[in-house]
CSV table of N, CA and C in Angstrom, one decimal:
chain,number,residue,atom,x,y,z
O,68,UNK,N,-2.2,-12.1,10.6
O,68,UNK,CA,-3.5,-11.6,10.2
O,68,UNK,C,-3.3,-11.1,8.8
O,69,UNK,N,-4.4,-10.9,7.9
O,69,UNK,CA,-4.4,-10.8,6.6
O,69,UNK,C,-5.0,-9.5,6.6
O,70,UNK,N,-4.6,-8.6,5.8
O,70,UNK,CA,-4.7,-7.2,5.8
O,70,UNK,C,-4.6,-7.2,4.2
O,71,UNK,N,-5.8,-5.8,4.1
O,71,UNK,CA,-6.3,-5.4,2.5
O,71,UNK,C,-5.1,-4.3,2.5
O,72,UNK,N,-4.3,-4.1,1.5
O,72,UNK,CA,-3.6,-2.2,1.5
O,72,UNK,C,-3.9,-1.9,0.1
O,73,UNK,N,-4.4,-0.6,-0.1
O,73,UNK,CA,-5.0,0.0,-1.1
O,73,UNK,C,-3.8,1.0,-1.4
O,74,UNK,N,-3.3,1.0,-2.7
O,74,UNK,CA,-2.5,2.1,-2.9
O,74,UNK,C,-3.1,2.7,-4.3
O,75,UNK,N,-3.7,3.9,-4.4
O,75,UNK,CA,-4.2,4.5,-5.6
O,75,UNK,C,-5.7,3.3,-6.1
O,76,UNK,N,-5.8,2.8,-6.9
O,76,UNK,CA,-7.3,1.9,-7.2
O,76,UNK,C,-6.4,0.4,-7.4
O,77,UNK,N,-4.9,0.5,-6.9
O,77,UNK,CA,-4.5,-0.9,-6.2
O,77,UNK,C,-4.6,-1.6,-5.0
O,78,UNK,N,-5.1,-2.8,-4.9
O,78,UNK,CA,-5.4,-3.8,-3.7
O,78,UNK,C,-4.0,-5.0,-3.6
O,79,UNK,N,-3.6,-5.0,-2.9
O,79,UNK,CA,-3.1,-6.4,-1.8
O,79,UNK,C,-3.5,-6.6,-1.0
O,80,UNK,N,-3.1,-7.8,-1.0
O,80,UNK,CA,-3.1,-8.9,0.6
O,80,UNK,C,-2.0,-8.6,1.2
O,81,UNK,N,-1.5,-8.3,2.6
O,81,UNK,CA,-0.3,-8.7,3.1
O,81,UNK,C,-0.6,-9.3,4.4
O,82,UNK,N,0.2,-10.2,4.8
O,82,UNK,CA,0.1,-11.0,5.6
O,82,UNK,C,1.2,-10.5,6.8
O,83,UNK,N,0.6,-10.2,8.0
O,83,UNK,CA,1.4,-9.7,9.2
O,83,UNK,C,0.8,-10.4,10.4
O,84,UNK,N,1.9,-10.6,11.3
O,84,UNK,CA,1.5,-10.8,12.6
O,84,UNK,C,0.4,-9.6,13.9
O,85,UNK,N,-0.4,-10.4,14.5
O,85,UNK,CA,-1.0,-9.3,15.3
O,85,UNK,C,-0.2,-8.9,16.3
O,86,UNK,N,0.6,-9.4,16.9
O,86,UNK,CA,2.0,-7.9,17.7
O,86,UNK,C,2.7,-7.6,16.7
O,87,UNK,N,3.1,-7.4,15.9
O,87,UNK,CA,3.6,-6.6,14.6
O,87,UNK,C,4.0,-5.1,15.0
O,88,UNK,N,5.2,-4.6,14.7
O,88,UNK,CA,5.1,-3.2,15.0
O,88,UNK,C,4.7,-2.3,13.3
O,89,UNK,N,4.0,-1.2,13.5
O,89,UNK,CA,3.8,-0.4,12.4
O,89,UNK,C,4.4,-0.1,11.8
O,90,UNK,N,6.0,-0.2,11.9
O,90,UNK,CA,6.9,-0.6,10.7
O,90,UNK,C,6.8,-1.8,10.1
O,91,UNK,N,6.5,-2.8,10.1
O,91,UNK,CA,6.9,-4.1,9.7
O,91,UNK,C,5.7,-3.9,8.9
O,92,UNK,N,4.2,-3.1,8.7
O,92,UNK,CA,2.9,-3.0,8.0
O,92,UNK,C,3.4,-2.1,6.9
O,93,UNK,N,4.6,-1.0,7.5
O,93,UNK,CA,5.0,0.0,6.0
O,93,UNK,C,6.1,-0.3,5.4
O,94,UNK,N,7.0,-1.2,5.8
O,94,UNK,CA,7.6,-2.0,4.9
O,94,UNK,C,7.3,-2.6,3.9
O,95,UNK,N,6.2,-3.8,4.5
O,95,UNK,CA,4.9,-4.4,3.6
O,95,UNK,C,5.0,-3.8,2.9
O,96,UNK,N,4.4,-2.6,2.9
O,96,UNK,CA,4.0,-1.8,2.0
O,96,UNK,C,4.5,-1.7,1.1
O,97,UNK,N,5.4,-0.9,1.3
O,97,UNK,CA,7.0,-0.3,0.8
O,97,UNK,C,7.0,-1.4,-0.5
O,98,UNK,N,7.5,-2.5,0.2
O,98,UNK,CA,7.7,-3.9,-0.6
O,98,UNK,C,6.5,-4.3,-2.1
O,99,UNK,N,5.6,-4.2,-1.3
O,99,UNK,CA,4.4,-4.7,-2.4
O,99,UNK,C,4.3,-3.6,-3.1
O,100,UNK,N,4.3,-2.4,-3.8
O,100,UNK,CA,3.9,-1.5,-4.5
O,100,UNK,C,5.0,-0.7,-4.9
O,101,UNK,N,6.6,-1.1,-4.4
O,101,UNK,CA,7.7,-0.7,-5.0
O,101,UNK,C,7.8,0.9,-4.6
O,102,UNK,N,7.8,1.1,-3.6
O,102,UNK,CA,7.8,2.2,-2.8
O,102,UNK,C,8.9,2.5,-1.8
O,103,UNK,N,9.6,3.3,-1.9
O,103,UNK,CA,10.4,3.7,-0.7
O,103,UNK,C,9.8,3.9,0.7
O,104,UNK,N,10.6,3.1,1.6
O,104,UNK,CA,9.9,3.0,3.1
O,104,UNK,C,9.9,4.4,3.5
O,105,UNK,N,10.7,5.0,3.4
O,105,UNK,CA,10.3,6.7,4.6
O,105,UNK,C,9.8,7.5,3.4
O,106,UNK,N,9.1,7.2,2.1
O,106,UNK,CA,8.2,7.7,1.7
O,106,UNK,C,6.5,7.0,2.1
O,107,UNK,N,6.3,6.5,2.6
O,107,UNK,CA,5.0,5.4,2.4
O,107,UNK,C,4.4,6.2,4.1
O,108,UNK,N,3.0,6.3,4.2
O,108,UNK,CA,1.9,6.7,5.1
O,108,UNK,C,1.2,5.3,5.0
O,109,UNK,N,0.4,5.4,5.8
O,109,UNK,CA,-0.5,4.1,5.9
O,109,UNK,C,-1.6,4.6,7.0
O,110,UNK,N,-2.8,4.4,6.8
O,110,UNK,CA,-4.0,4.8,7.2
O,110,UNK,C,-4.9,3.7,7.4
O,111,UNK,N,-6.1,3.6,8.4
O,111,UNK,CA,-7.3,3.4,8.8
O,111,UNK,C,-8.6,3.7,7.7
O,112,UNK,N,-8.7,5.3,7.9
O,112,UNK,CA,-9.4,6.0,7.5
O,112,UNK,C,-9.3,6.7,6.6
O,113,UNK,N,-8.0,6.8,6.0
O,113,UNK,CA,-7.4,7.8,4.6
O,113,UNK,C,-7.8,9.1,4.9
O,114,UNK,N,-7.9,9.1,6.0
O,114,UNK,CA,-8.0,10.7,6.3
O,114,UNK,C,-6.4,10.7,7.7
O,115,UNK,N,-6.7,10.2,8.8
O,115,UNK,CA,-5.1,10.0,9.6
O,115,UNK,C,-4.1,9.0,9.7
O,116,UNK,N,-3.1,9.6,8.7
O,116,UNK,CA,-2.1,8.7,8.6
O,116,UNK,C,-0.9,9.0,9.6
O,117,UNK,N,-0.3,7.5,9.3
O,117,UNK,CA,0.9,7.1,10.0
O,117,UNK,C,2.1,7.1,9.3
O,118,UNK,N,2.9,7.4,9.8
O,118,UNK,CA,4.4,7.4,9.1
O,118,UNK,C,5.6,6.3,9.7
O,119,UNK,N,6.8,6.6,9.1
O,119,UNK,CA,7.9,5.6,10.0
O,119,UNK,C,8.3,6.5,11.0
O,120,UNK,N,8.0,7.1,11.4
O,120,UNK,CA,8.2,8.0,12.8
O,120,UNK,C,7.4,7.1,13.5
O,121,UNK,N,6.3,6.9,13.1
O,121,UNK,CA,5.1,6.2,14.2
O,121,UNK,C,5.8,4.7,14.0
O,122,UNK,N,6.4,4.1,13.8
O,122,UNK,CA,7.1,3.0,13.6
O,122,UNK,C,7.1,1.6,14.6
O,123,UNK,N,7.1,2.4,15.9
O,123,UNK,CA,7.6,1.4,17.0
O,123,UNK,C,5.9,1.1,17.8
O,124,UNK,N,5.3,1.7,17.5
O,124,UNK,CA,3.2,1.6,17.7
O,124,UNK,C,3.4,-0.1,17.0
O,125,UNK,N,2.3,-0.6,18.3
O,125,UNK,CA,1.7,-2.0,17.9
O,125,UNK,C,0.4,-1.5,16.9
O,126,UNK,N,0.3,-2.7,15.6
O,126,UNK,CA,-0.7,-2.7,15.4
O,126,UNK,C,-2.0,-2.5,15.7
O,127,UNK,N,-2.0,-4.1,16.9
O,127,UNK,CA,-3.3,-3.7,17.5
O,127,UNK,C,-3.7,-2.2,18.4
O,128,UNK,N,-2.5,-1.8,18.8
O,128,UNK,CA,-2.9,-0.7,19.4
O,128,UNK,C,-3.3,0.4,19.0
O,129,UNK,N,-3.3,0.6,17.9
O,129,UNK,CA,-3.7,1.7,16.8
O,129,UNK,C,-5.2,0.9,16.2
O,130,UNK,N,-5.6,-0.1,16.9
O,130,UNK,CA,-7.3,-0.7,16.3
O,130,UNK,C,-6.8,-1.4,15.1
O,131,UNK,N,-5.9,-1.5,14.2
O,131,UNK,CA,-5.5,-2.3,13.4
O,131,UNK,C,-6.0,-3.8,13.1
O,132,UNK,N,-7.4,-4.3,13.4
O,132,UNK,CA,-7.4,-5.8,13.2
O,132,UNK,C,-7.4,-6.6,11.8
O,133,UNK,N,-7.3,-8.2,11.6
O,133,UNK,CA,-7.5,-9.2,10.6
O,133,UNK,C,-8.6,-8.3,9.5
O,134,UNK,N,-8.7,-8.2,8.3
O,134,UNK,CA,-9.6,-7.9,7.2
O,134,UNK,C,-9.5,-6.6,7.2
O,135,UNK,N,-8.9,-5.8,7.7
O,135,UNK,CA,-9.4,-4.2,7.9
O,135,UNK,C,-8.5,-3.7,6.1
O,136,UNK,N,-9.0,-3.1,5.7
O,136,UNK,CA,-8.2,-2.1,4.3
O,136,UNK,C,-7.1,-1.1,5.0
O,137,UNK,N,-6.1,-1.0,4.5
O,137,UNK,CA,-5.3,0.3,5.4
O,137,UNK,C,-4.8,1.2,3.6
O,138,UNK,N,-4.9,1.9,4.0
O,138,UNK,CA,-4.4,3.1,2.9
O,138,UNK,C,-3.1,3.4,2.8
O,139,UNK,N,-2.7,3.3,1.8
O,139,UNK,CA,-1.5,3.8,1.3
O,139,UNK,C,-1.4,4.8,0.9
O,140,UNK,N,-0.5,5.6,0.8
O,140,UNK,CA,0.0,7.0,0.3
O,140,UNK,C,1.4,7.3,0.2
O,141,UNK,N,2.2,7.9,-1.1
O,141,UNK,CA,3.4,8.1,-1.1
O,141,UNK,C,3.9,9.5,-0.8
O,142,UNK,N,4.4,10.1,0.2
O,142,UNK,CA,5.1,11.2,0.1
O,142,UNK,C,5.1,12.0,-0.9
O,143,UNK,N,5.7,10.9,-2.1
O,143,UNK,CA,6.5,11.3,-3.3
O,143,UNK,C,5.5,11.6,-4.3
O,144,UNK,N,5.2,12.4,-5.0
O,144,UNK,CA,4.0,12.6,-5.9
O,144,UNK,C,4.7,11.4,-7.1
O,145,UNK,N,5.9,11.3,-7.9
O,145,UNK,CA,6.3,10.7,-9.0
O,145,UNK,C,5.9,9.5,-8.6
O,146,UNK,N,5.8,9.0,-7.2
O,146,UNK,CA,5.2,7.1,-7.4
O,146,UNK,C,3.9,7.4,-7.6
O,147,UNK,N,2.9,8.3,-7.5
O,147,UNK,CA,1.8,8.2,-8.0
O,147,UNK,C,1.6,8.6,-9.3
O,148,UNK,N,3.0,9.2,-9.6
O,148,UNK,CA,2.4,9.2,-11.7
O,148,UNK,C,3.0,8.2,-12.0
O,149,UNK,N,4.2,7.4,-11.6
O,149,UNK,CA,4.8,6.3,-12.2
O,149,UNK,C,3.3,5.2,-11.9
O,150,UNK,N,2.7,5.0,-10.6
O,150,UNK,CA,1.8,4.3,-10.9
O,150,UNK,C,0.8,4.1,-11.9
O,151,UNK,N,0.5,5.6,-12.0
O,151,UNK,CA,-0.8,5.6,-13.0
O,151,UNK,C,0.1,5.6,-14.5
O,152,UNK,N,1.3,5.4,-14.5
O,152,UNK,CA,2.1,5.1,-16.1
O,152,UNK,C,2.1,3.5,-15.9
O,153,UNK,N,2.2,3.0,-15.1
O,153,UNK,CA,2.6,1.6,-15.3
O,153,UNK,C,1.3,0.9,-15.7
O,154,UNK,N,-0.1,1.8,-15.3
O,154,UNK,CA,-1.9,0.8,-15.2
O,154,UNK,C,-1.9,1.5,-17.1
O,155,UNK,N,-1.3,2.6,-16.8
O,155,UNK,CA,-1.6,2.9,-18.7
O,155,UNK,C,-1.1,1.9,-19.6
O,156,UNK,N,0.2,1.4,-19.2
O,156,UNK,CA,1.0,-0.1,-19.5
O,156,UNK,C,0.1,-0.8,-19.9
O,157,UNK,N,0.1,-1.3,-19.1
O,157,UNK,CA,-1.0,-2.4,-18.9
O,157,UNK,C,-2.3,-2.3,-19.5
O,158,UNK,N,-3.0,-1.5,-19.5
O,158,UNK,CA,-4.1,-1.4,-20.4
O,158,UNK,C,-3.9,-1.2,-21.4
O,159,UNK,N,-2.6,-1.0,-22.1
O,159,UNK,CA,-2.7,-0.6,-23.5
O,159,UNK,C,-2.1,-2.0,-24.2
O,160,UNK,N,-1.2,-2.8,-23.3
O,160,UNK,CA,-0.7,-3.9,-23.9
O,160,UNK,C,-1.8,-5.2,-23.5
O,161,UNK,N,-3.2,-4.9,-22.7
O,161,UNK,CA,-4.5,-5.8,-23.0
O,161,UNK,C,-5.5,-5.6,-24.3
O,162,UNK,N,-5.7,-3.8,-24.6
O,162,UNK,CA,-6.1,-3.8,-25.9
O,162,UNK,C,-5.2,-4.4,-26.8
O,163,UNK,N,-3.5,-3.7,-26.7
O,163,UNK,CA,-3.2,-4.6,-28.3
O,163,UNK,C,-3.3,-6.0,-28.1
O,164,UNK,N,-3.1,-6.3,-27.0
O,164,UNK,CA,-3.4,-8.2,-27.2
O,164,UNK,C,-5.0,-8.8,-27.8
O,165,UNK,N,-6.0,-7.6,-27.7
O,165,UNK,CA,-7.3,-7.9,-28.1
O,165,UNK,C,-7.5,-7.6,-29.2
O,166,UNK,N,-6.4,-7.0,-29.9
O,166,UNK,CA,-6.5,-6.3,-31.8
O,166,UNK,C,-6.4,-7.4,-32.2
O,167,UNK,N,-4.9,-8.2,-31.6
O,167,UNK,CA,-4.2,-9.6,-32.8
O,167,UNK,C,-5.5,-10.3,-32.8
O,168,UNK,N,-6.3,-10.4,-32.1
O,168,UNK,CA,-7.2,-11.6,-32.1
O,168,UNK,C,-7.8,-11.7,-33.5
């Protein structure tokens, strides 16, 4: 099943099995946004999150279906400033690319 993960005003796709255990969705995670796994939460609602303690929980059993958004969150406060340094990156090397023009 194809799942949305939102980390900070970032979107992925990741693609998981529906018997999946809730580790193999914060790995995902982990993986796609360059995040330490027993730093990473993962949420429904962005209000009750899951950790790798919660690990061995089936997806579906937690209501997890195909399309649903799940939230990300890092333990670590520095992956959320390193994130928001990396989108400053990036925005700043689209304006200079829009000066040379």
């Amino acid at each position: 099943m194809k799942l949305r993960l939102k980390f900070g005003t970032q979107f992925k796709v990741a693609e998981v099995d529906g018997e999946s255990l809730l580790s193999s969705l914060i790995e995902k995670a982990a993986s796609l946004f360059n995040l330490t796994t027993s730093n990473v939460l993962v949420s429904l609602n962005a209000t009750d999150f899951y950790a790798s303690s919660d690990g061995r929980l089936k997806l579906k059993d937690i209501g997890i279906v195909p399309g649903d958004i799940i939230y990300v969150q890092s333990l670590v406060q520095s992956d959320d400033i390193r994130r928001t340094r990396s989108c400053e990156v990036l925005n700043f090397s689209k304006l200079d690319s829009l000066t040379d023009l």
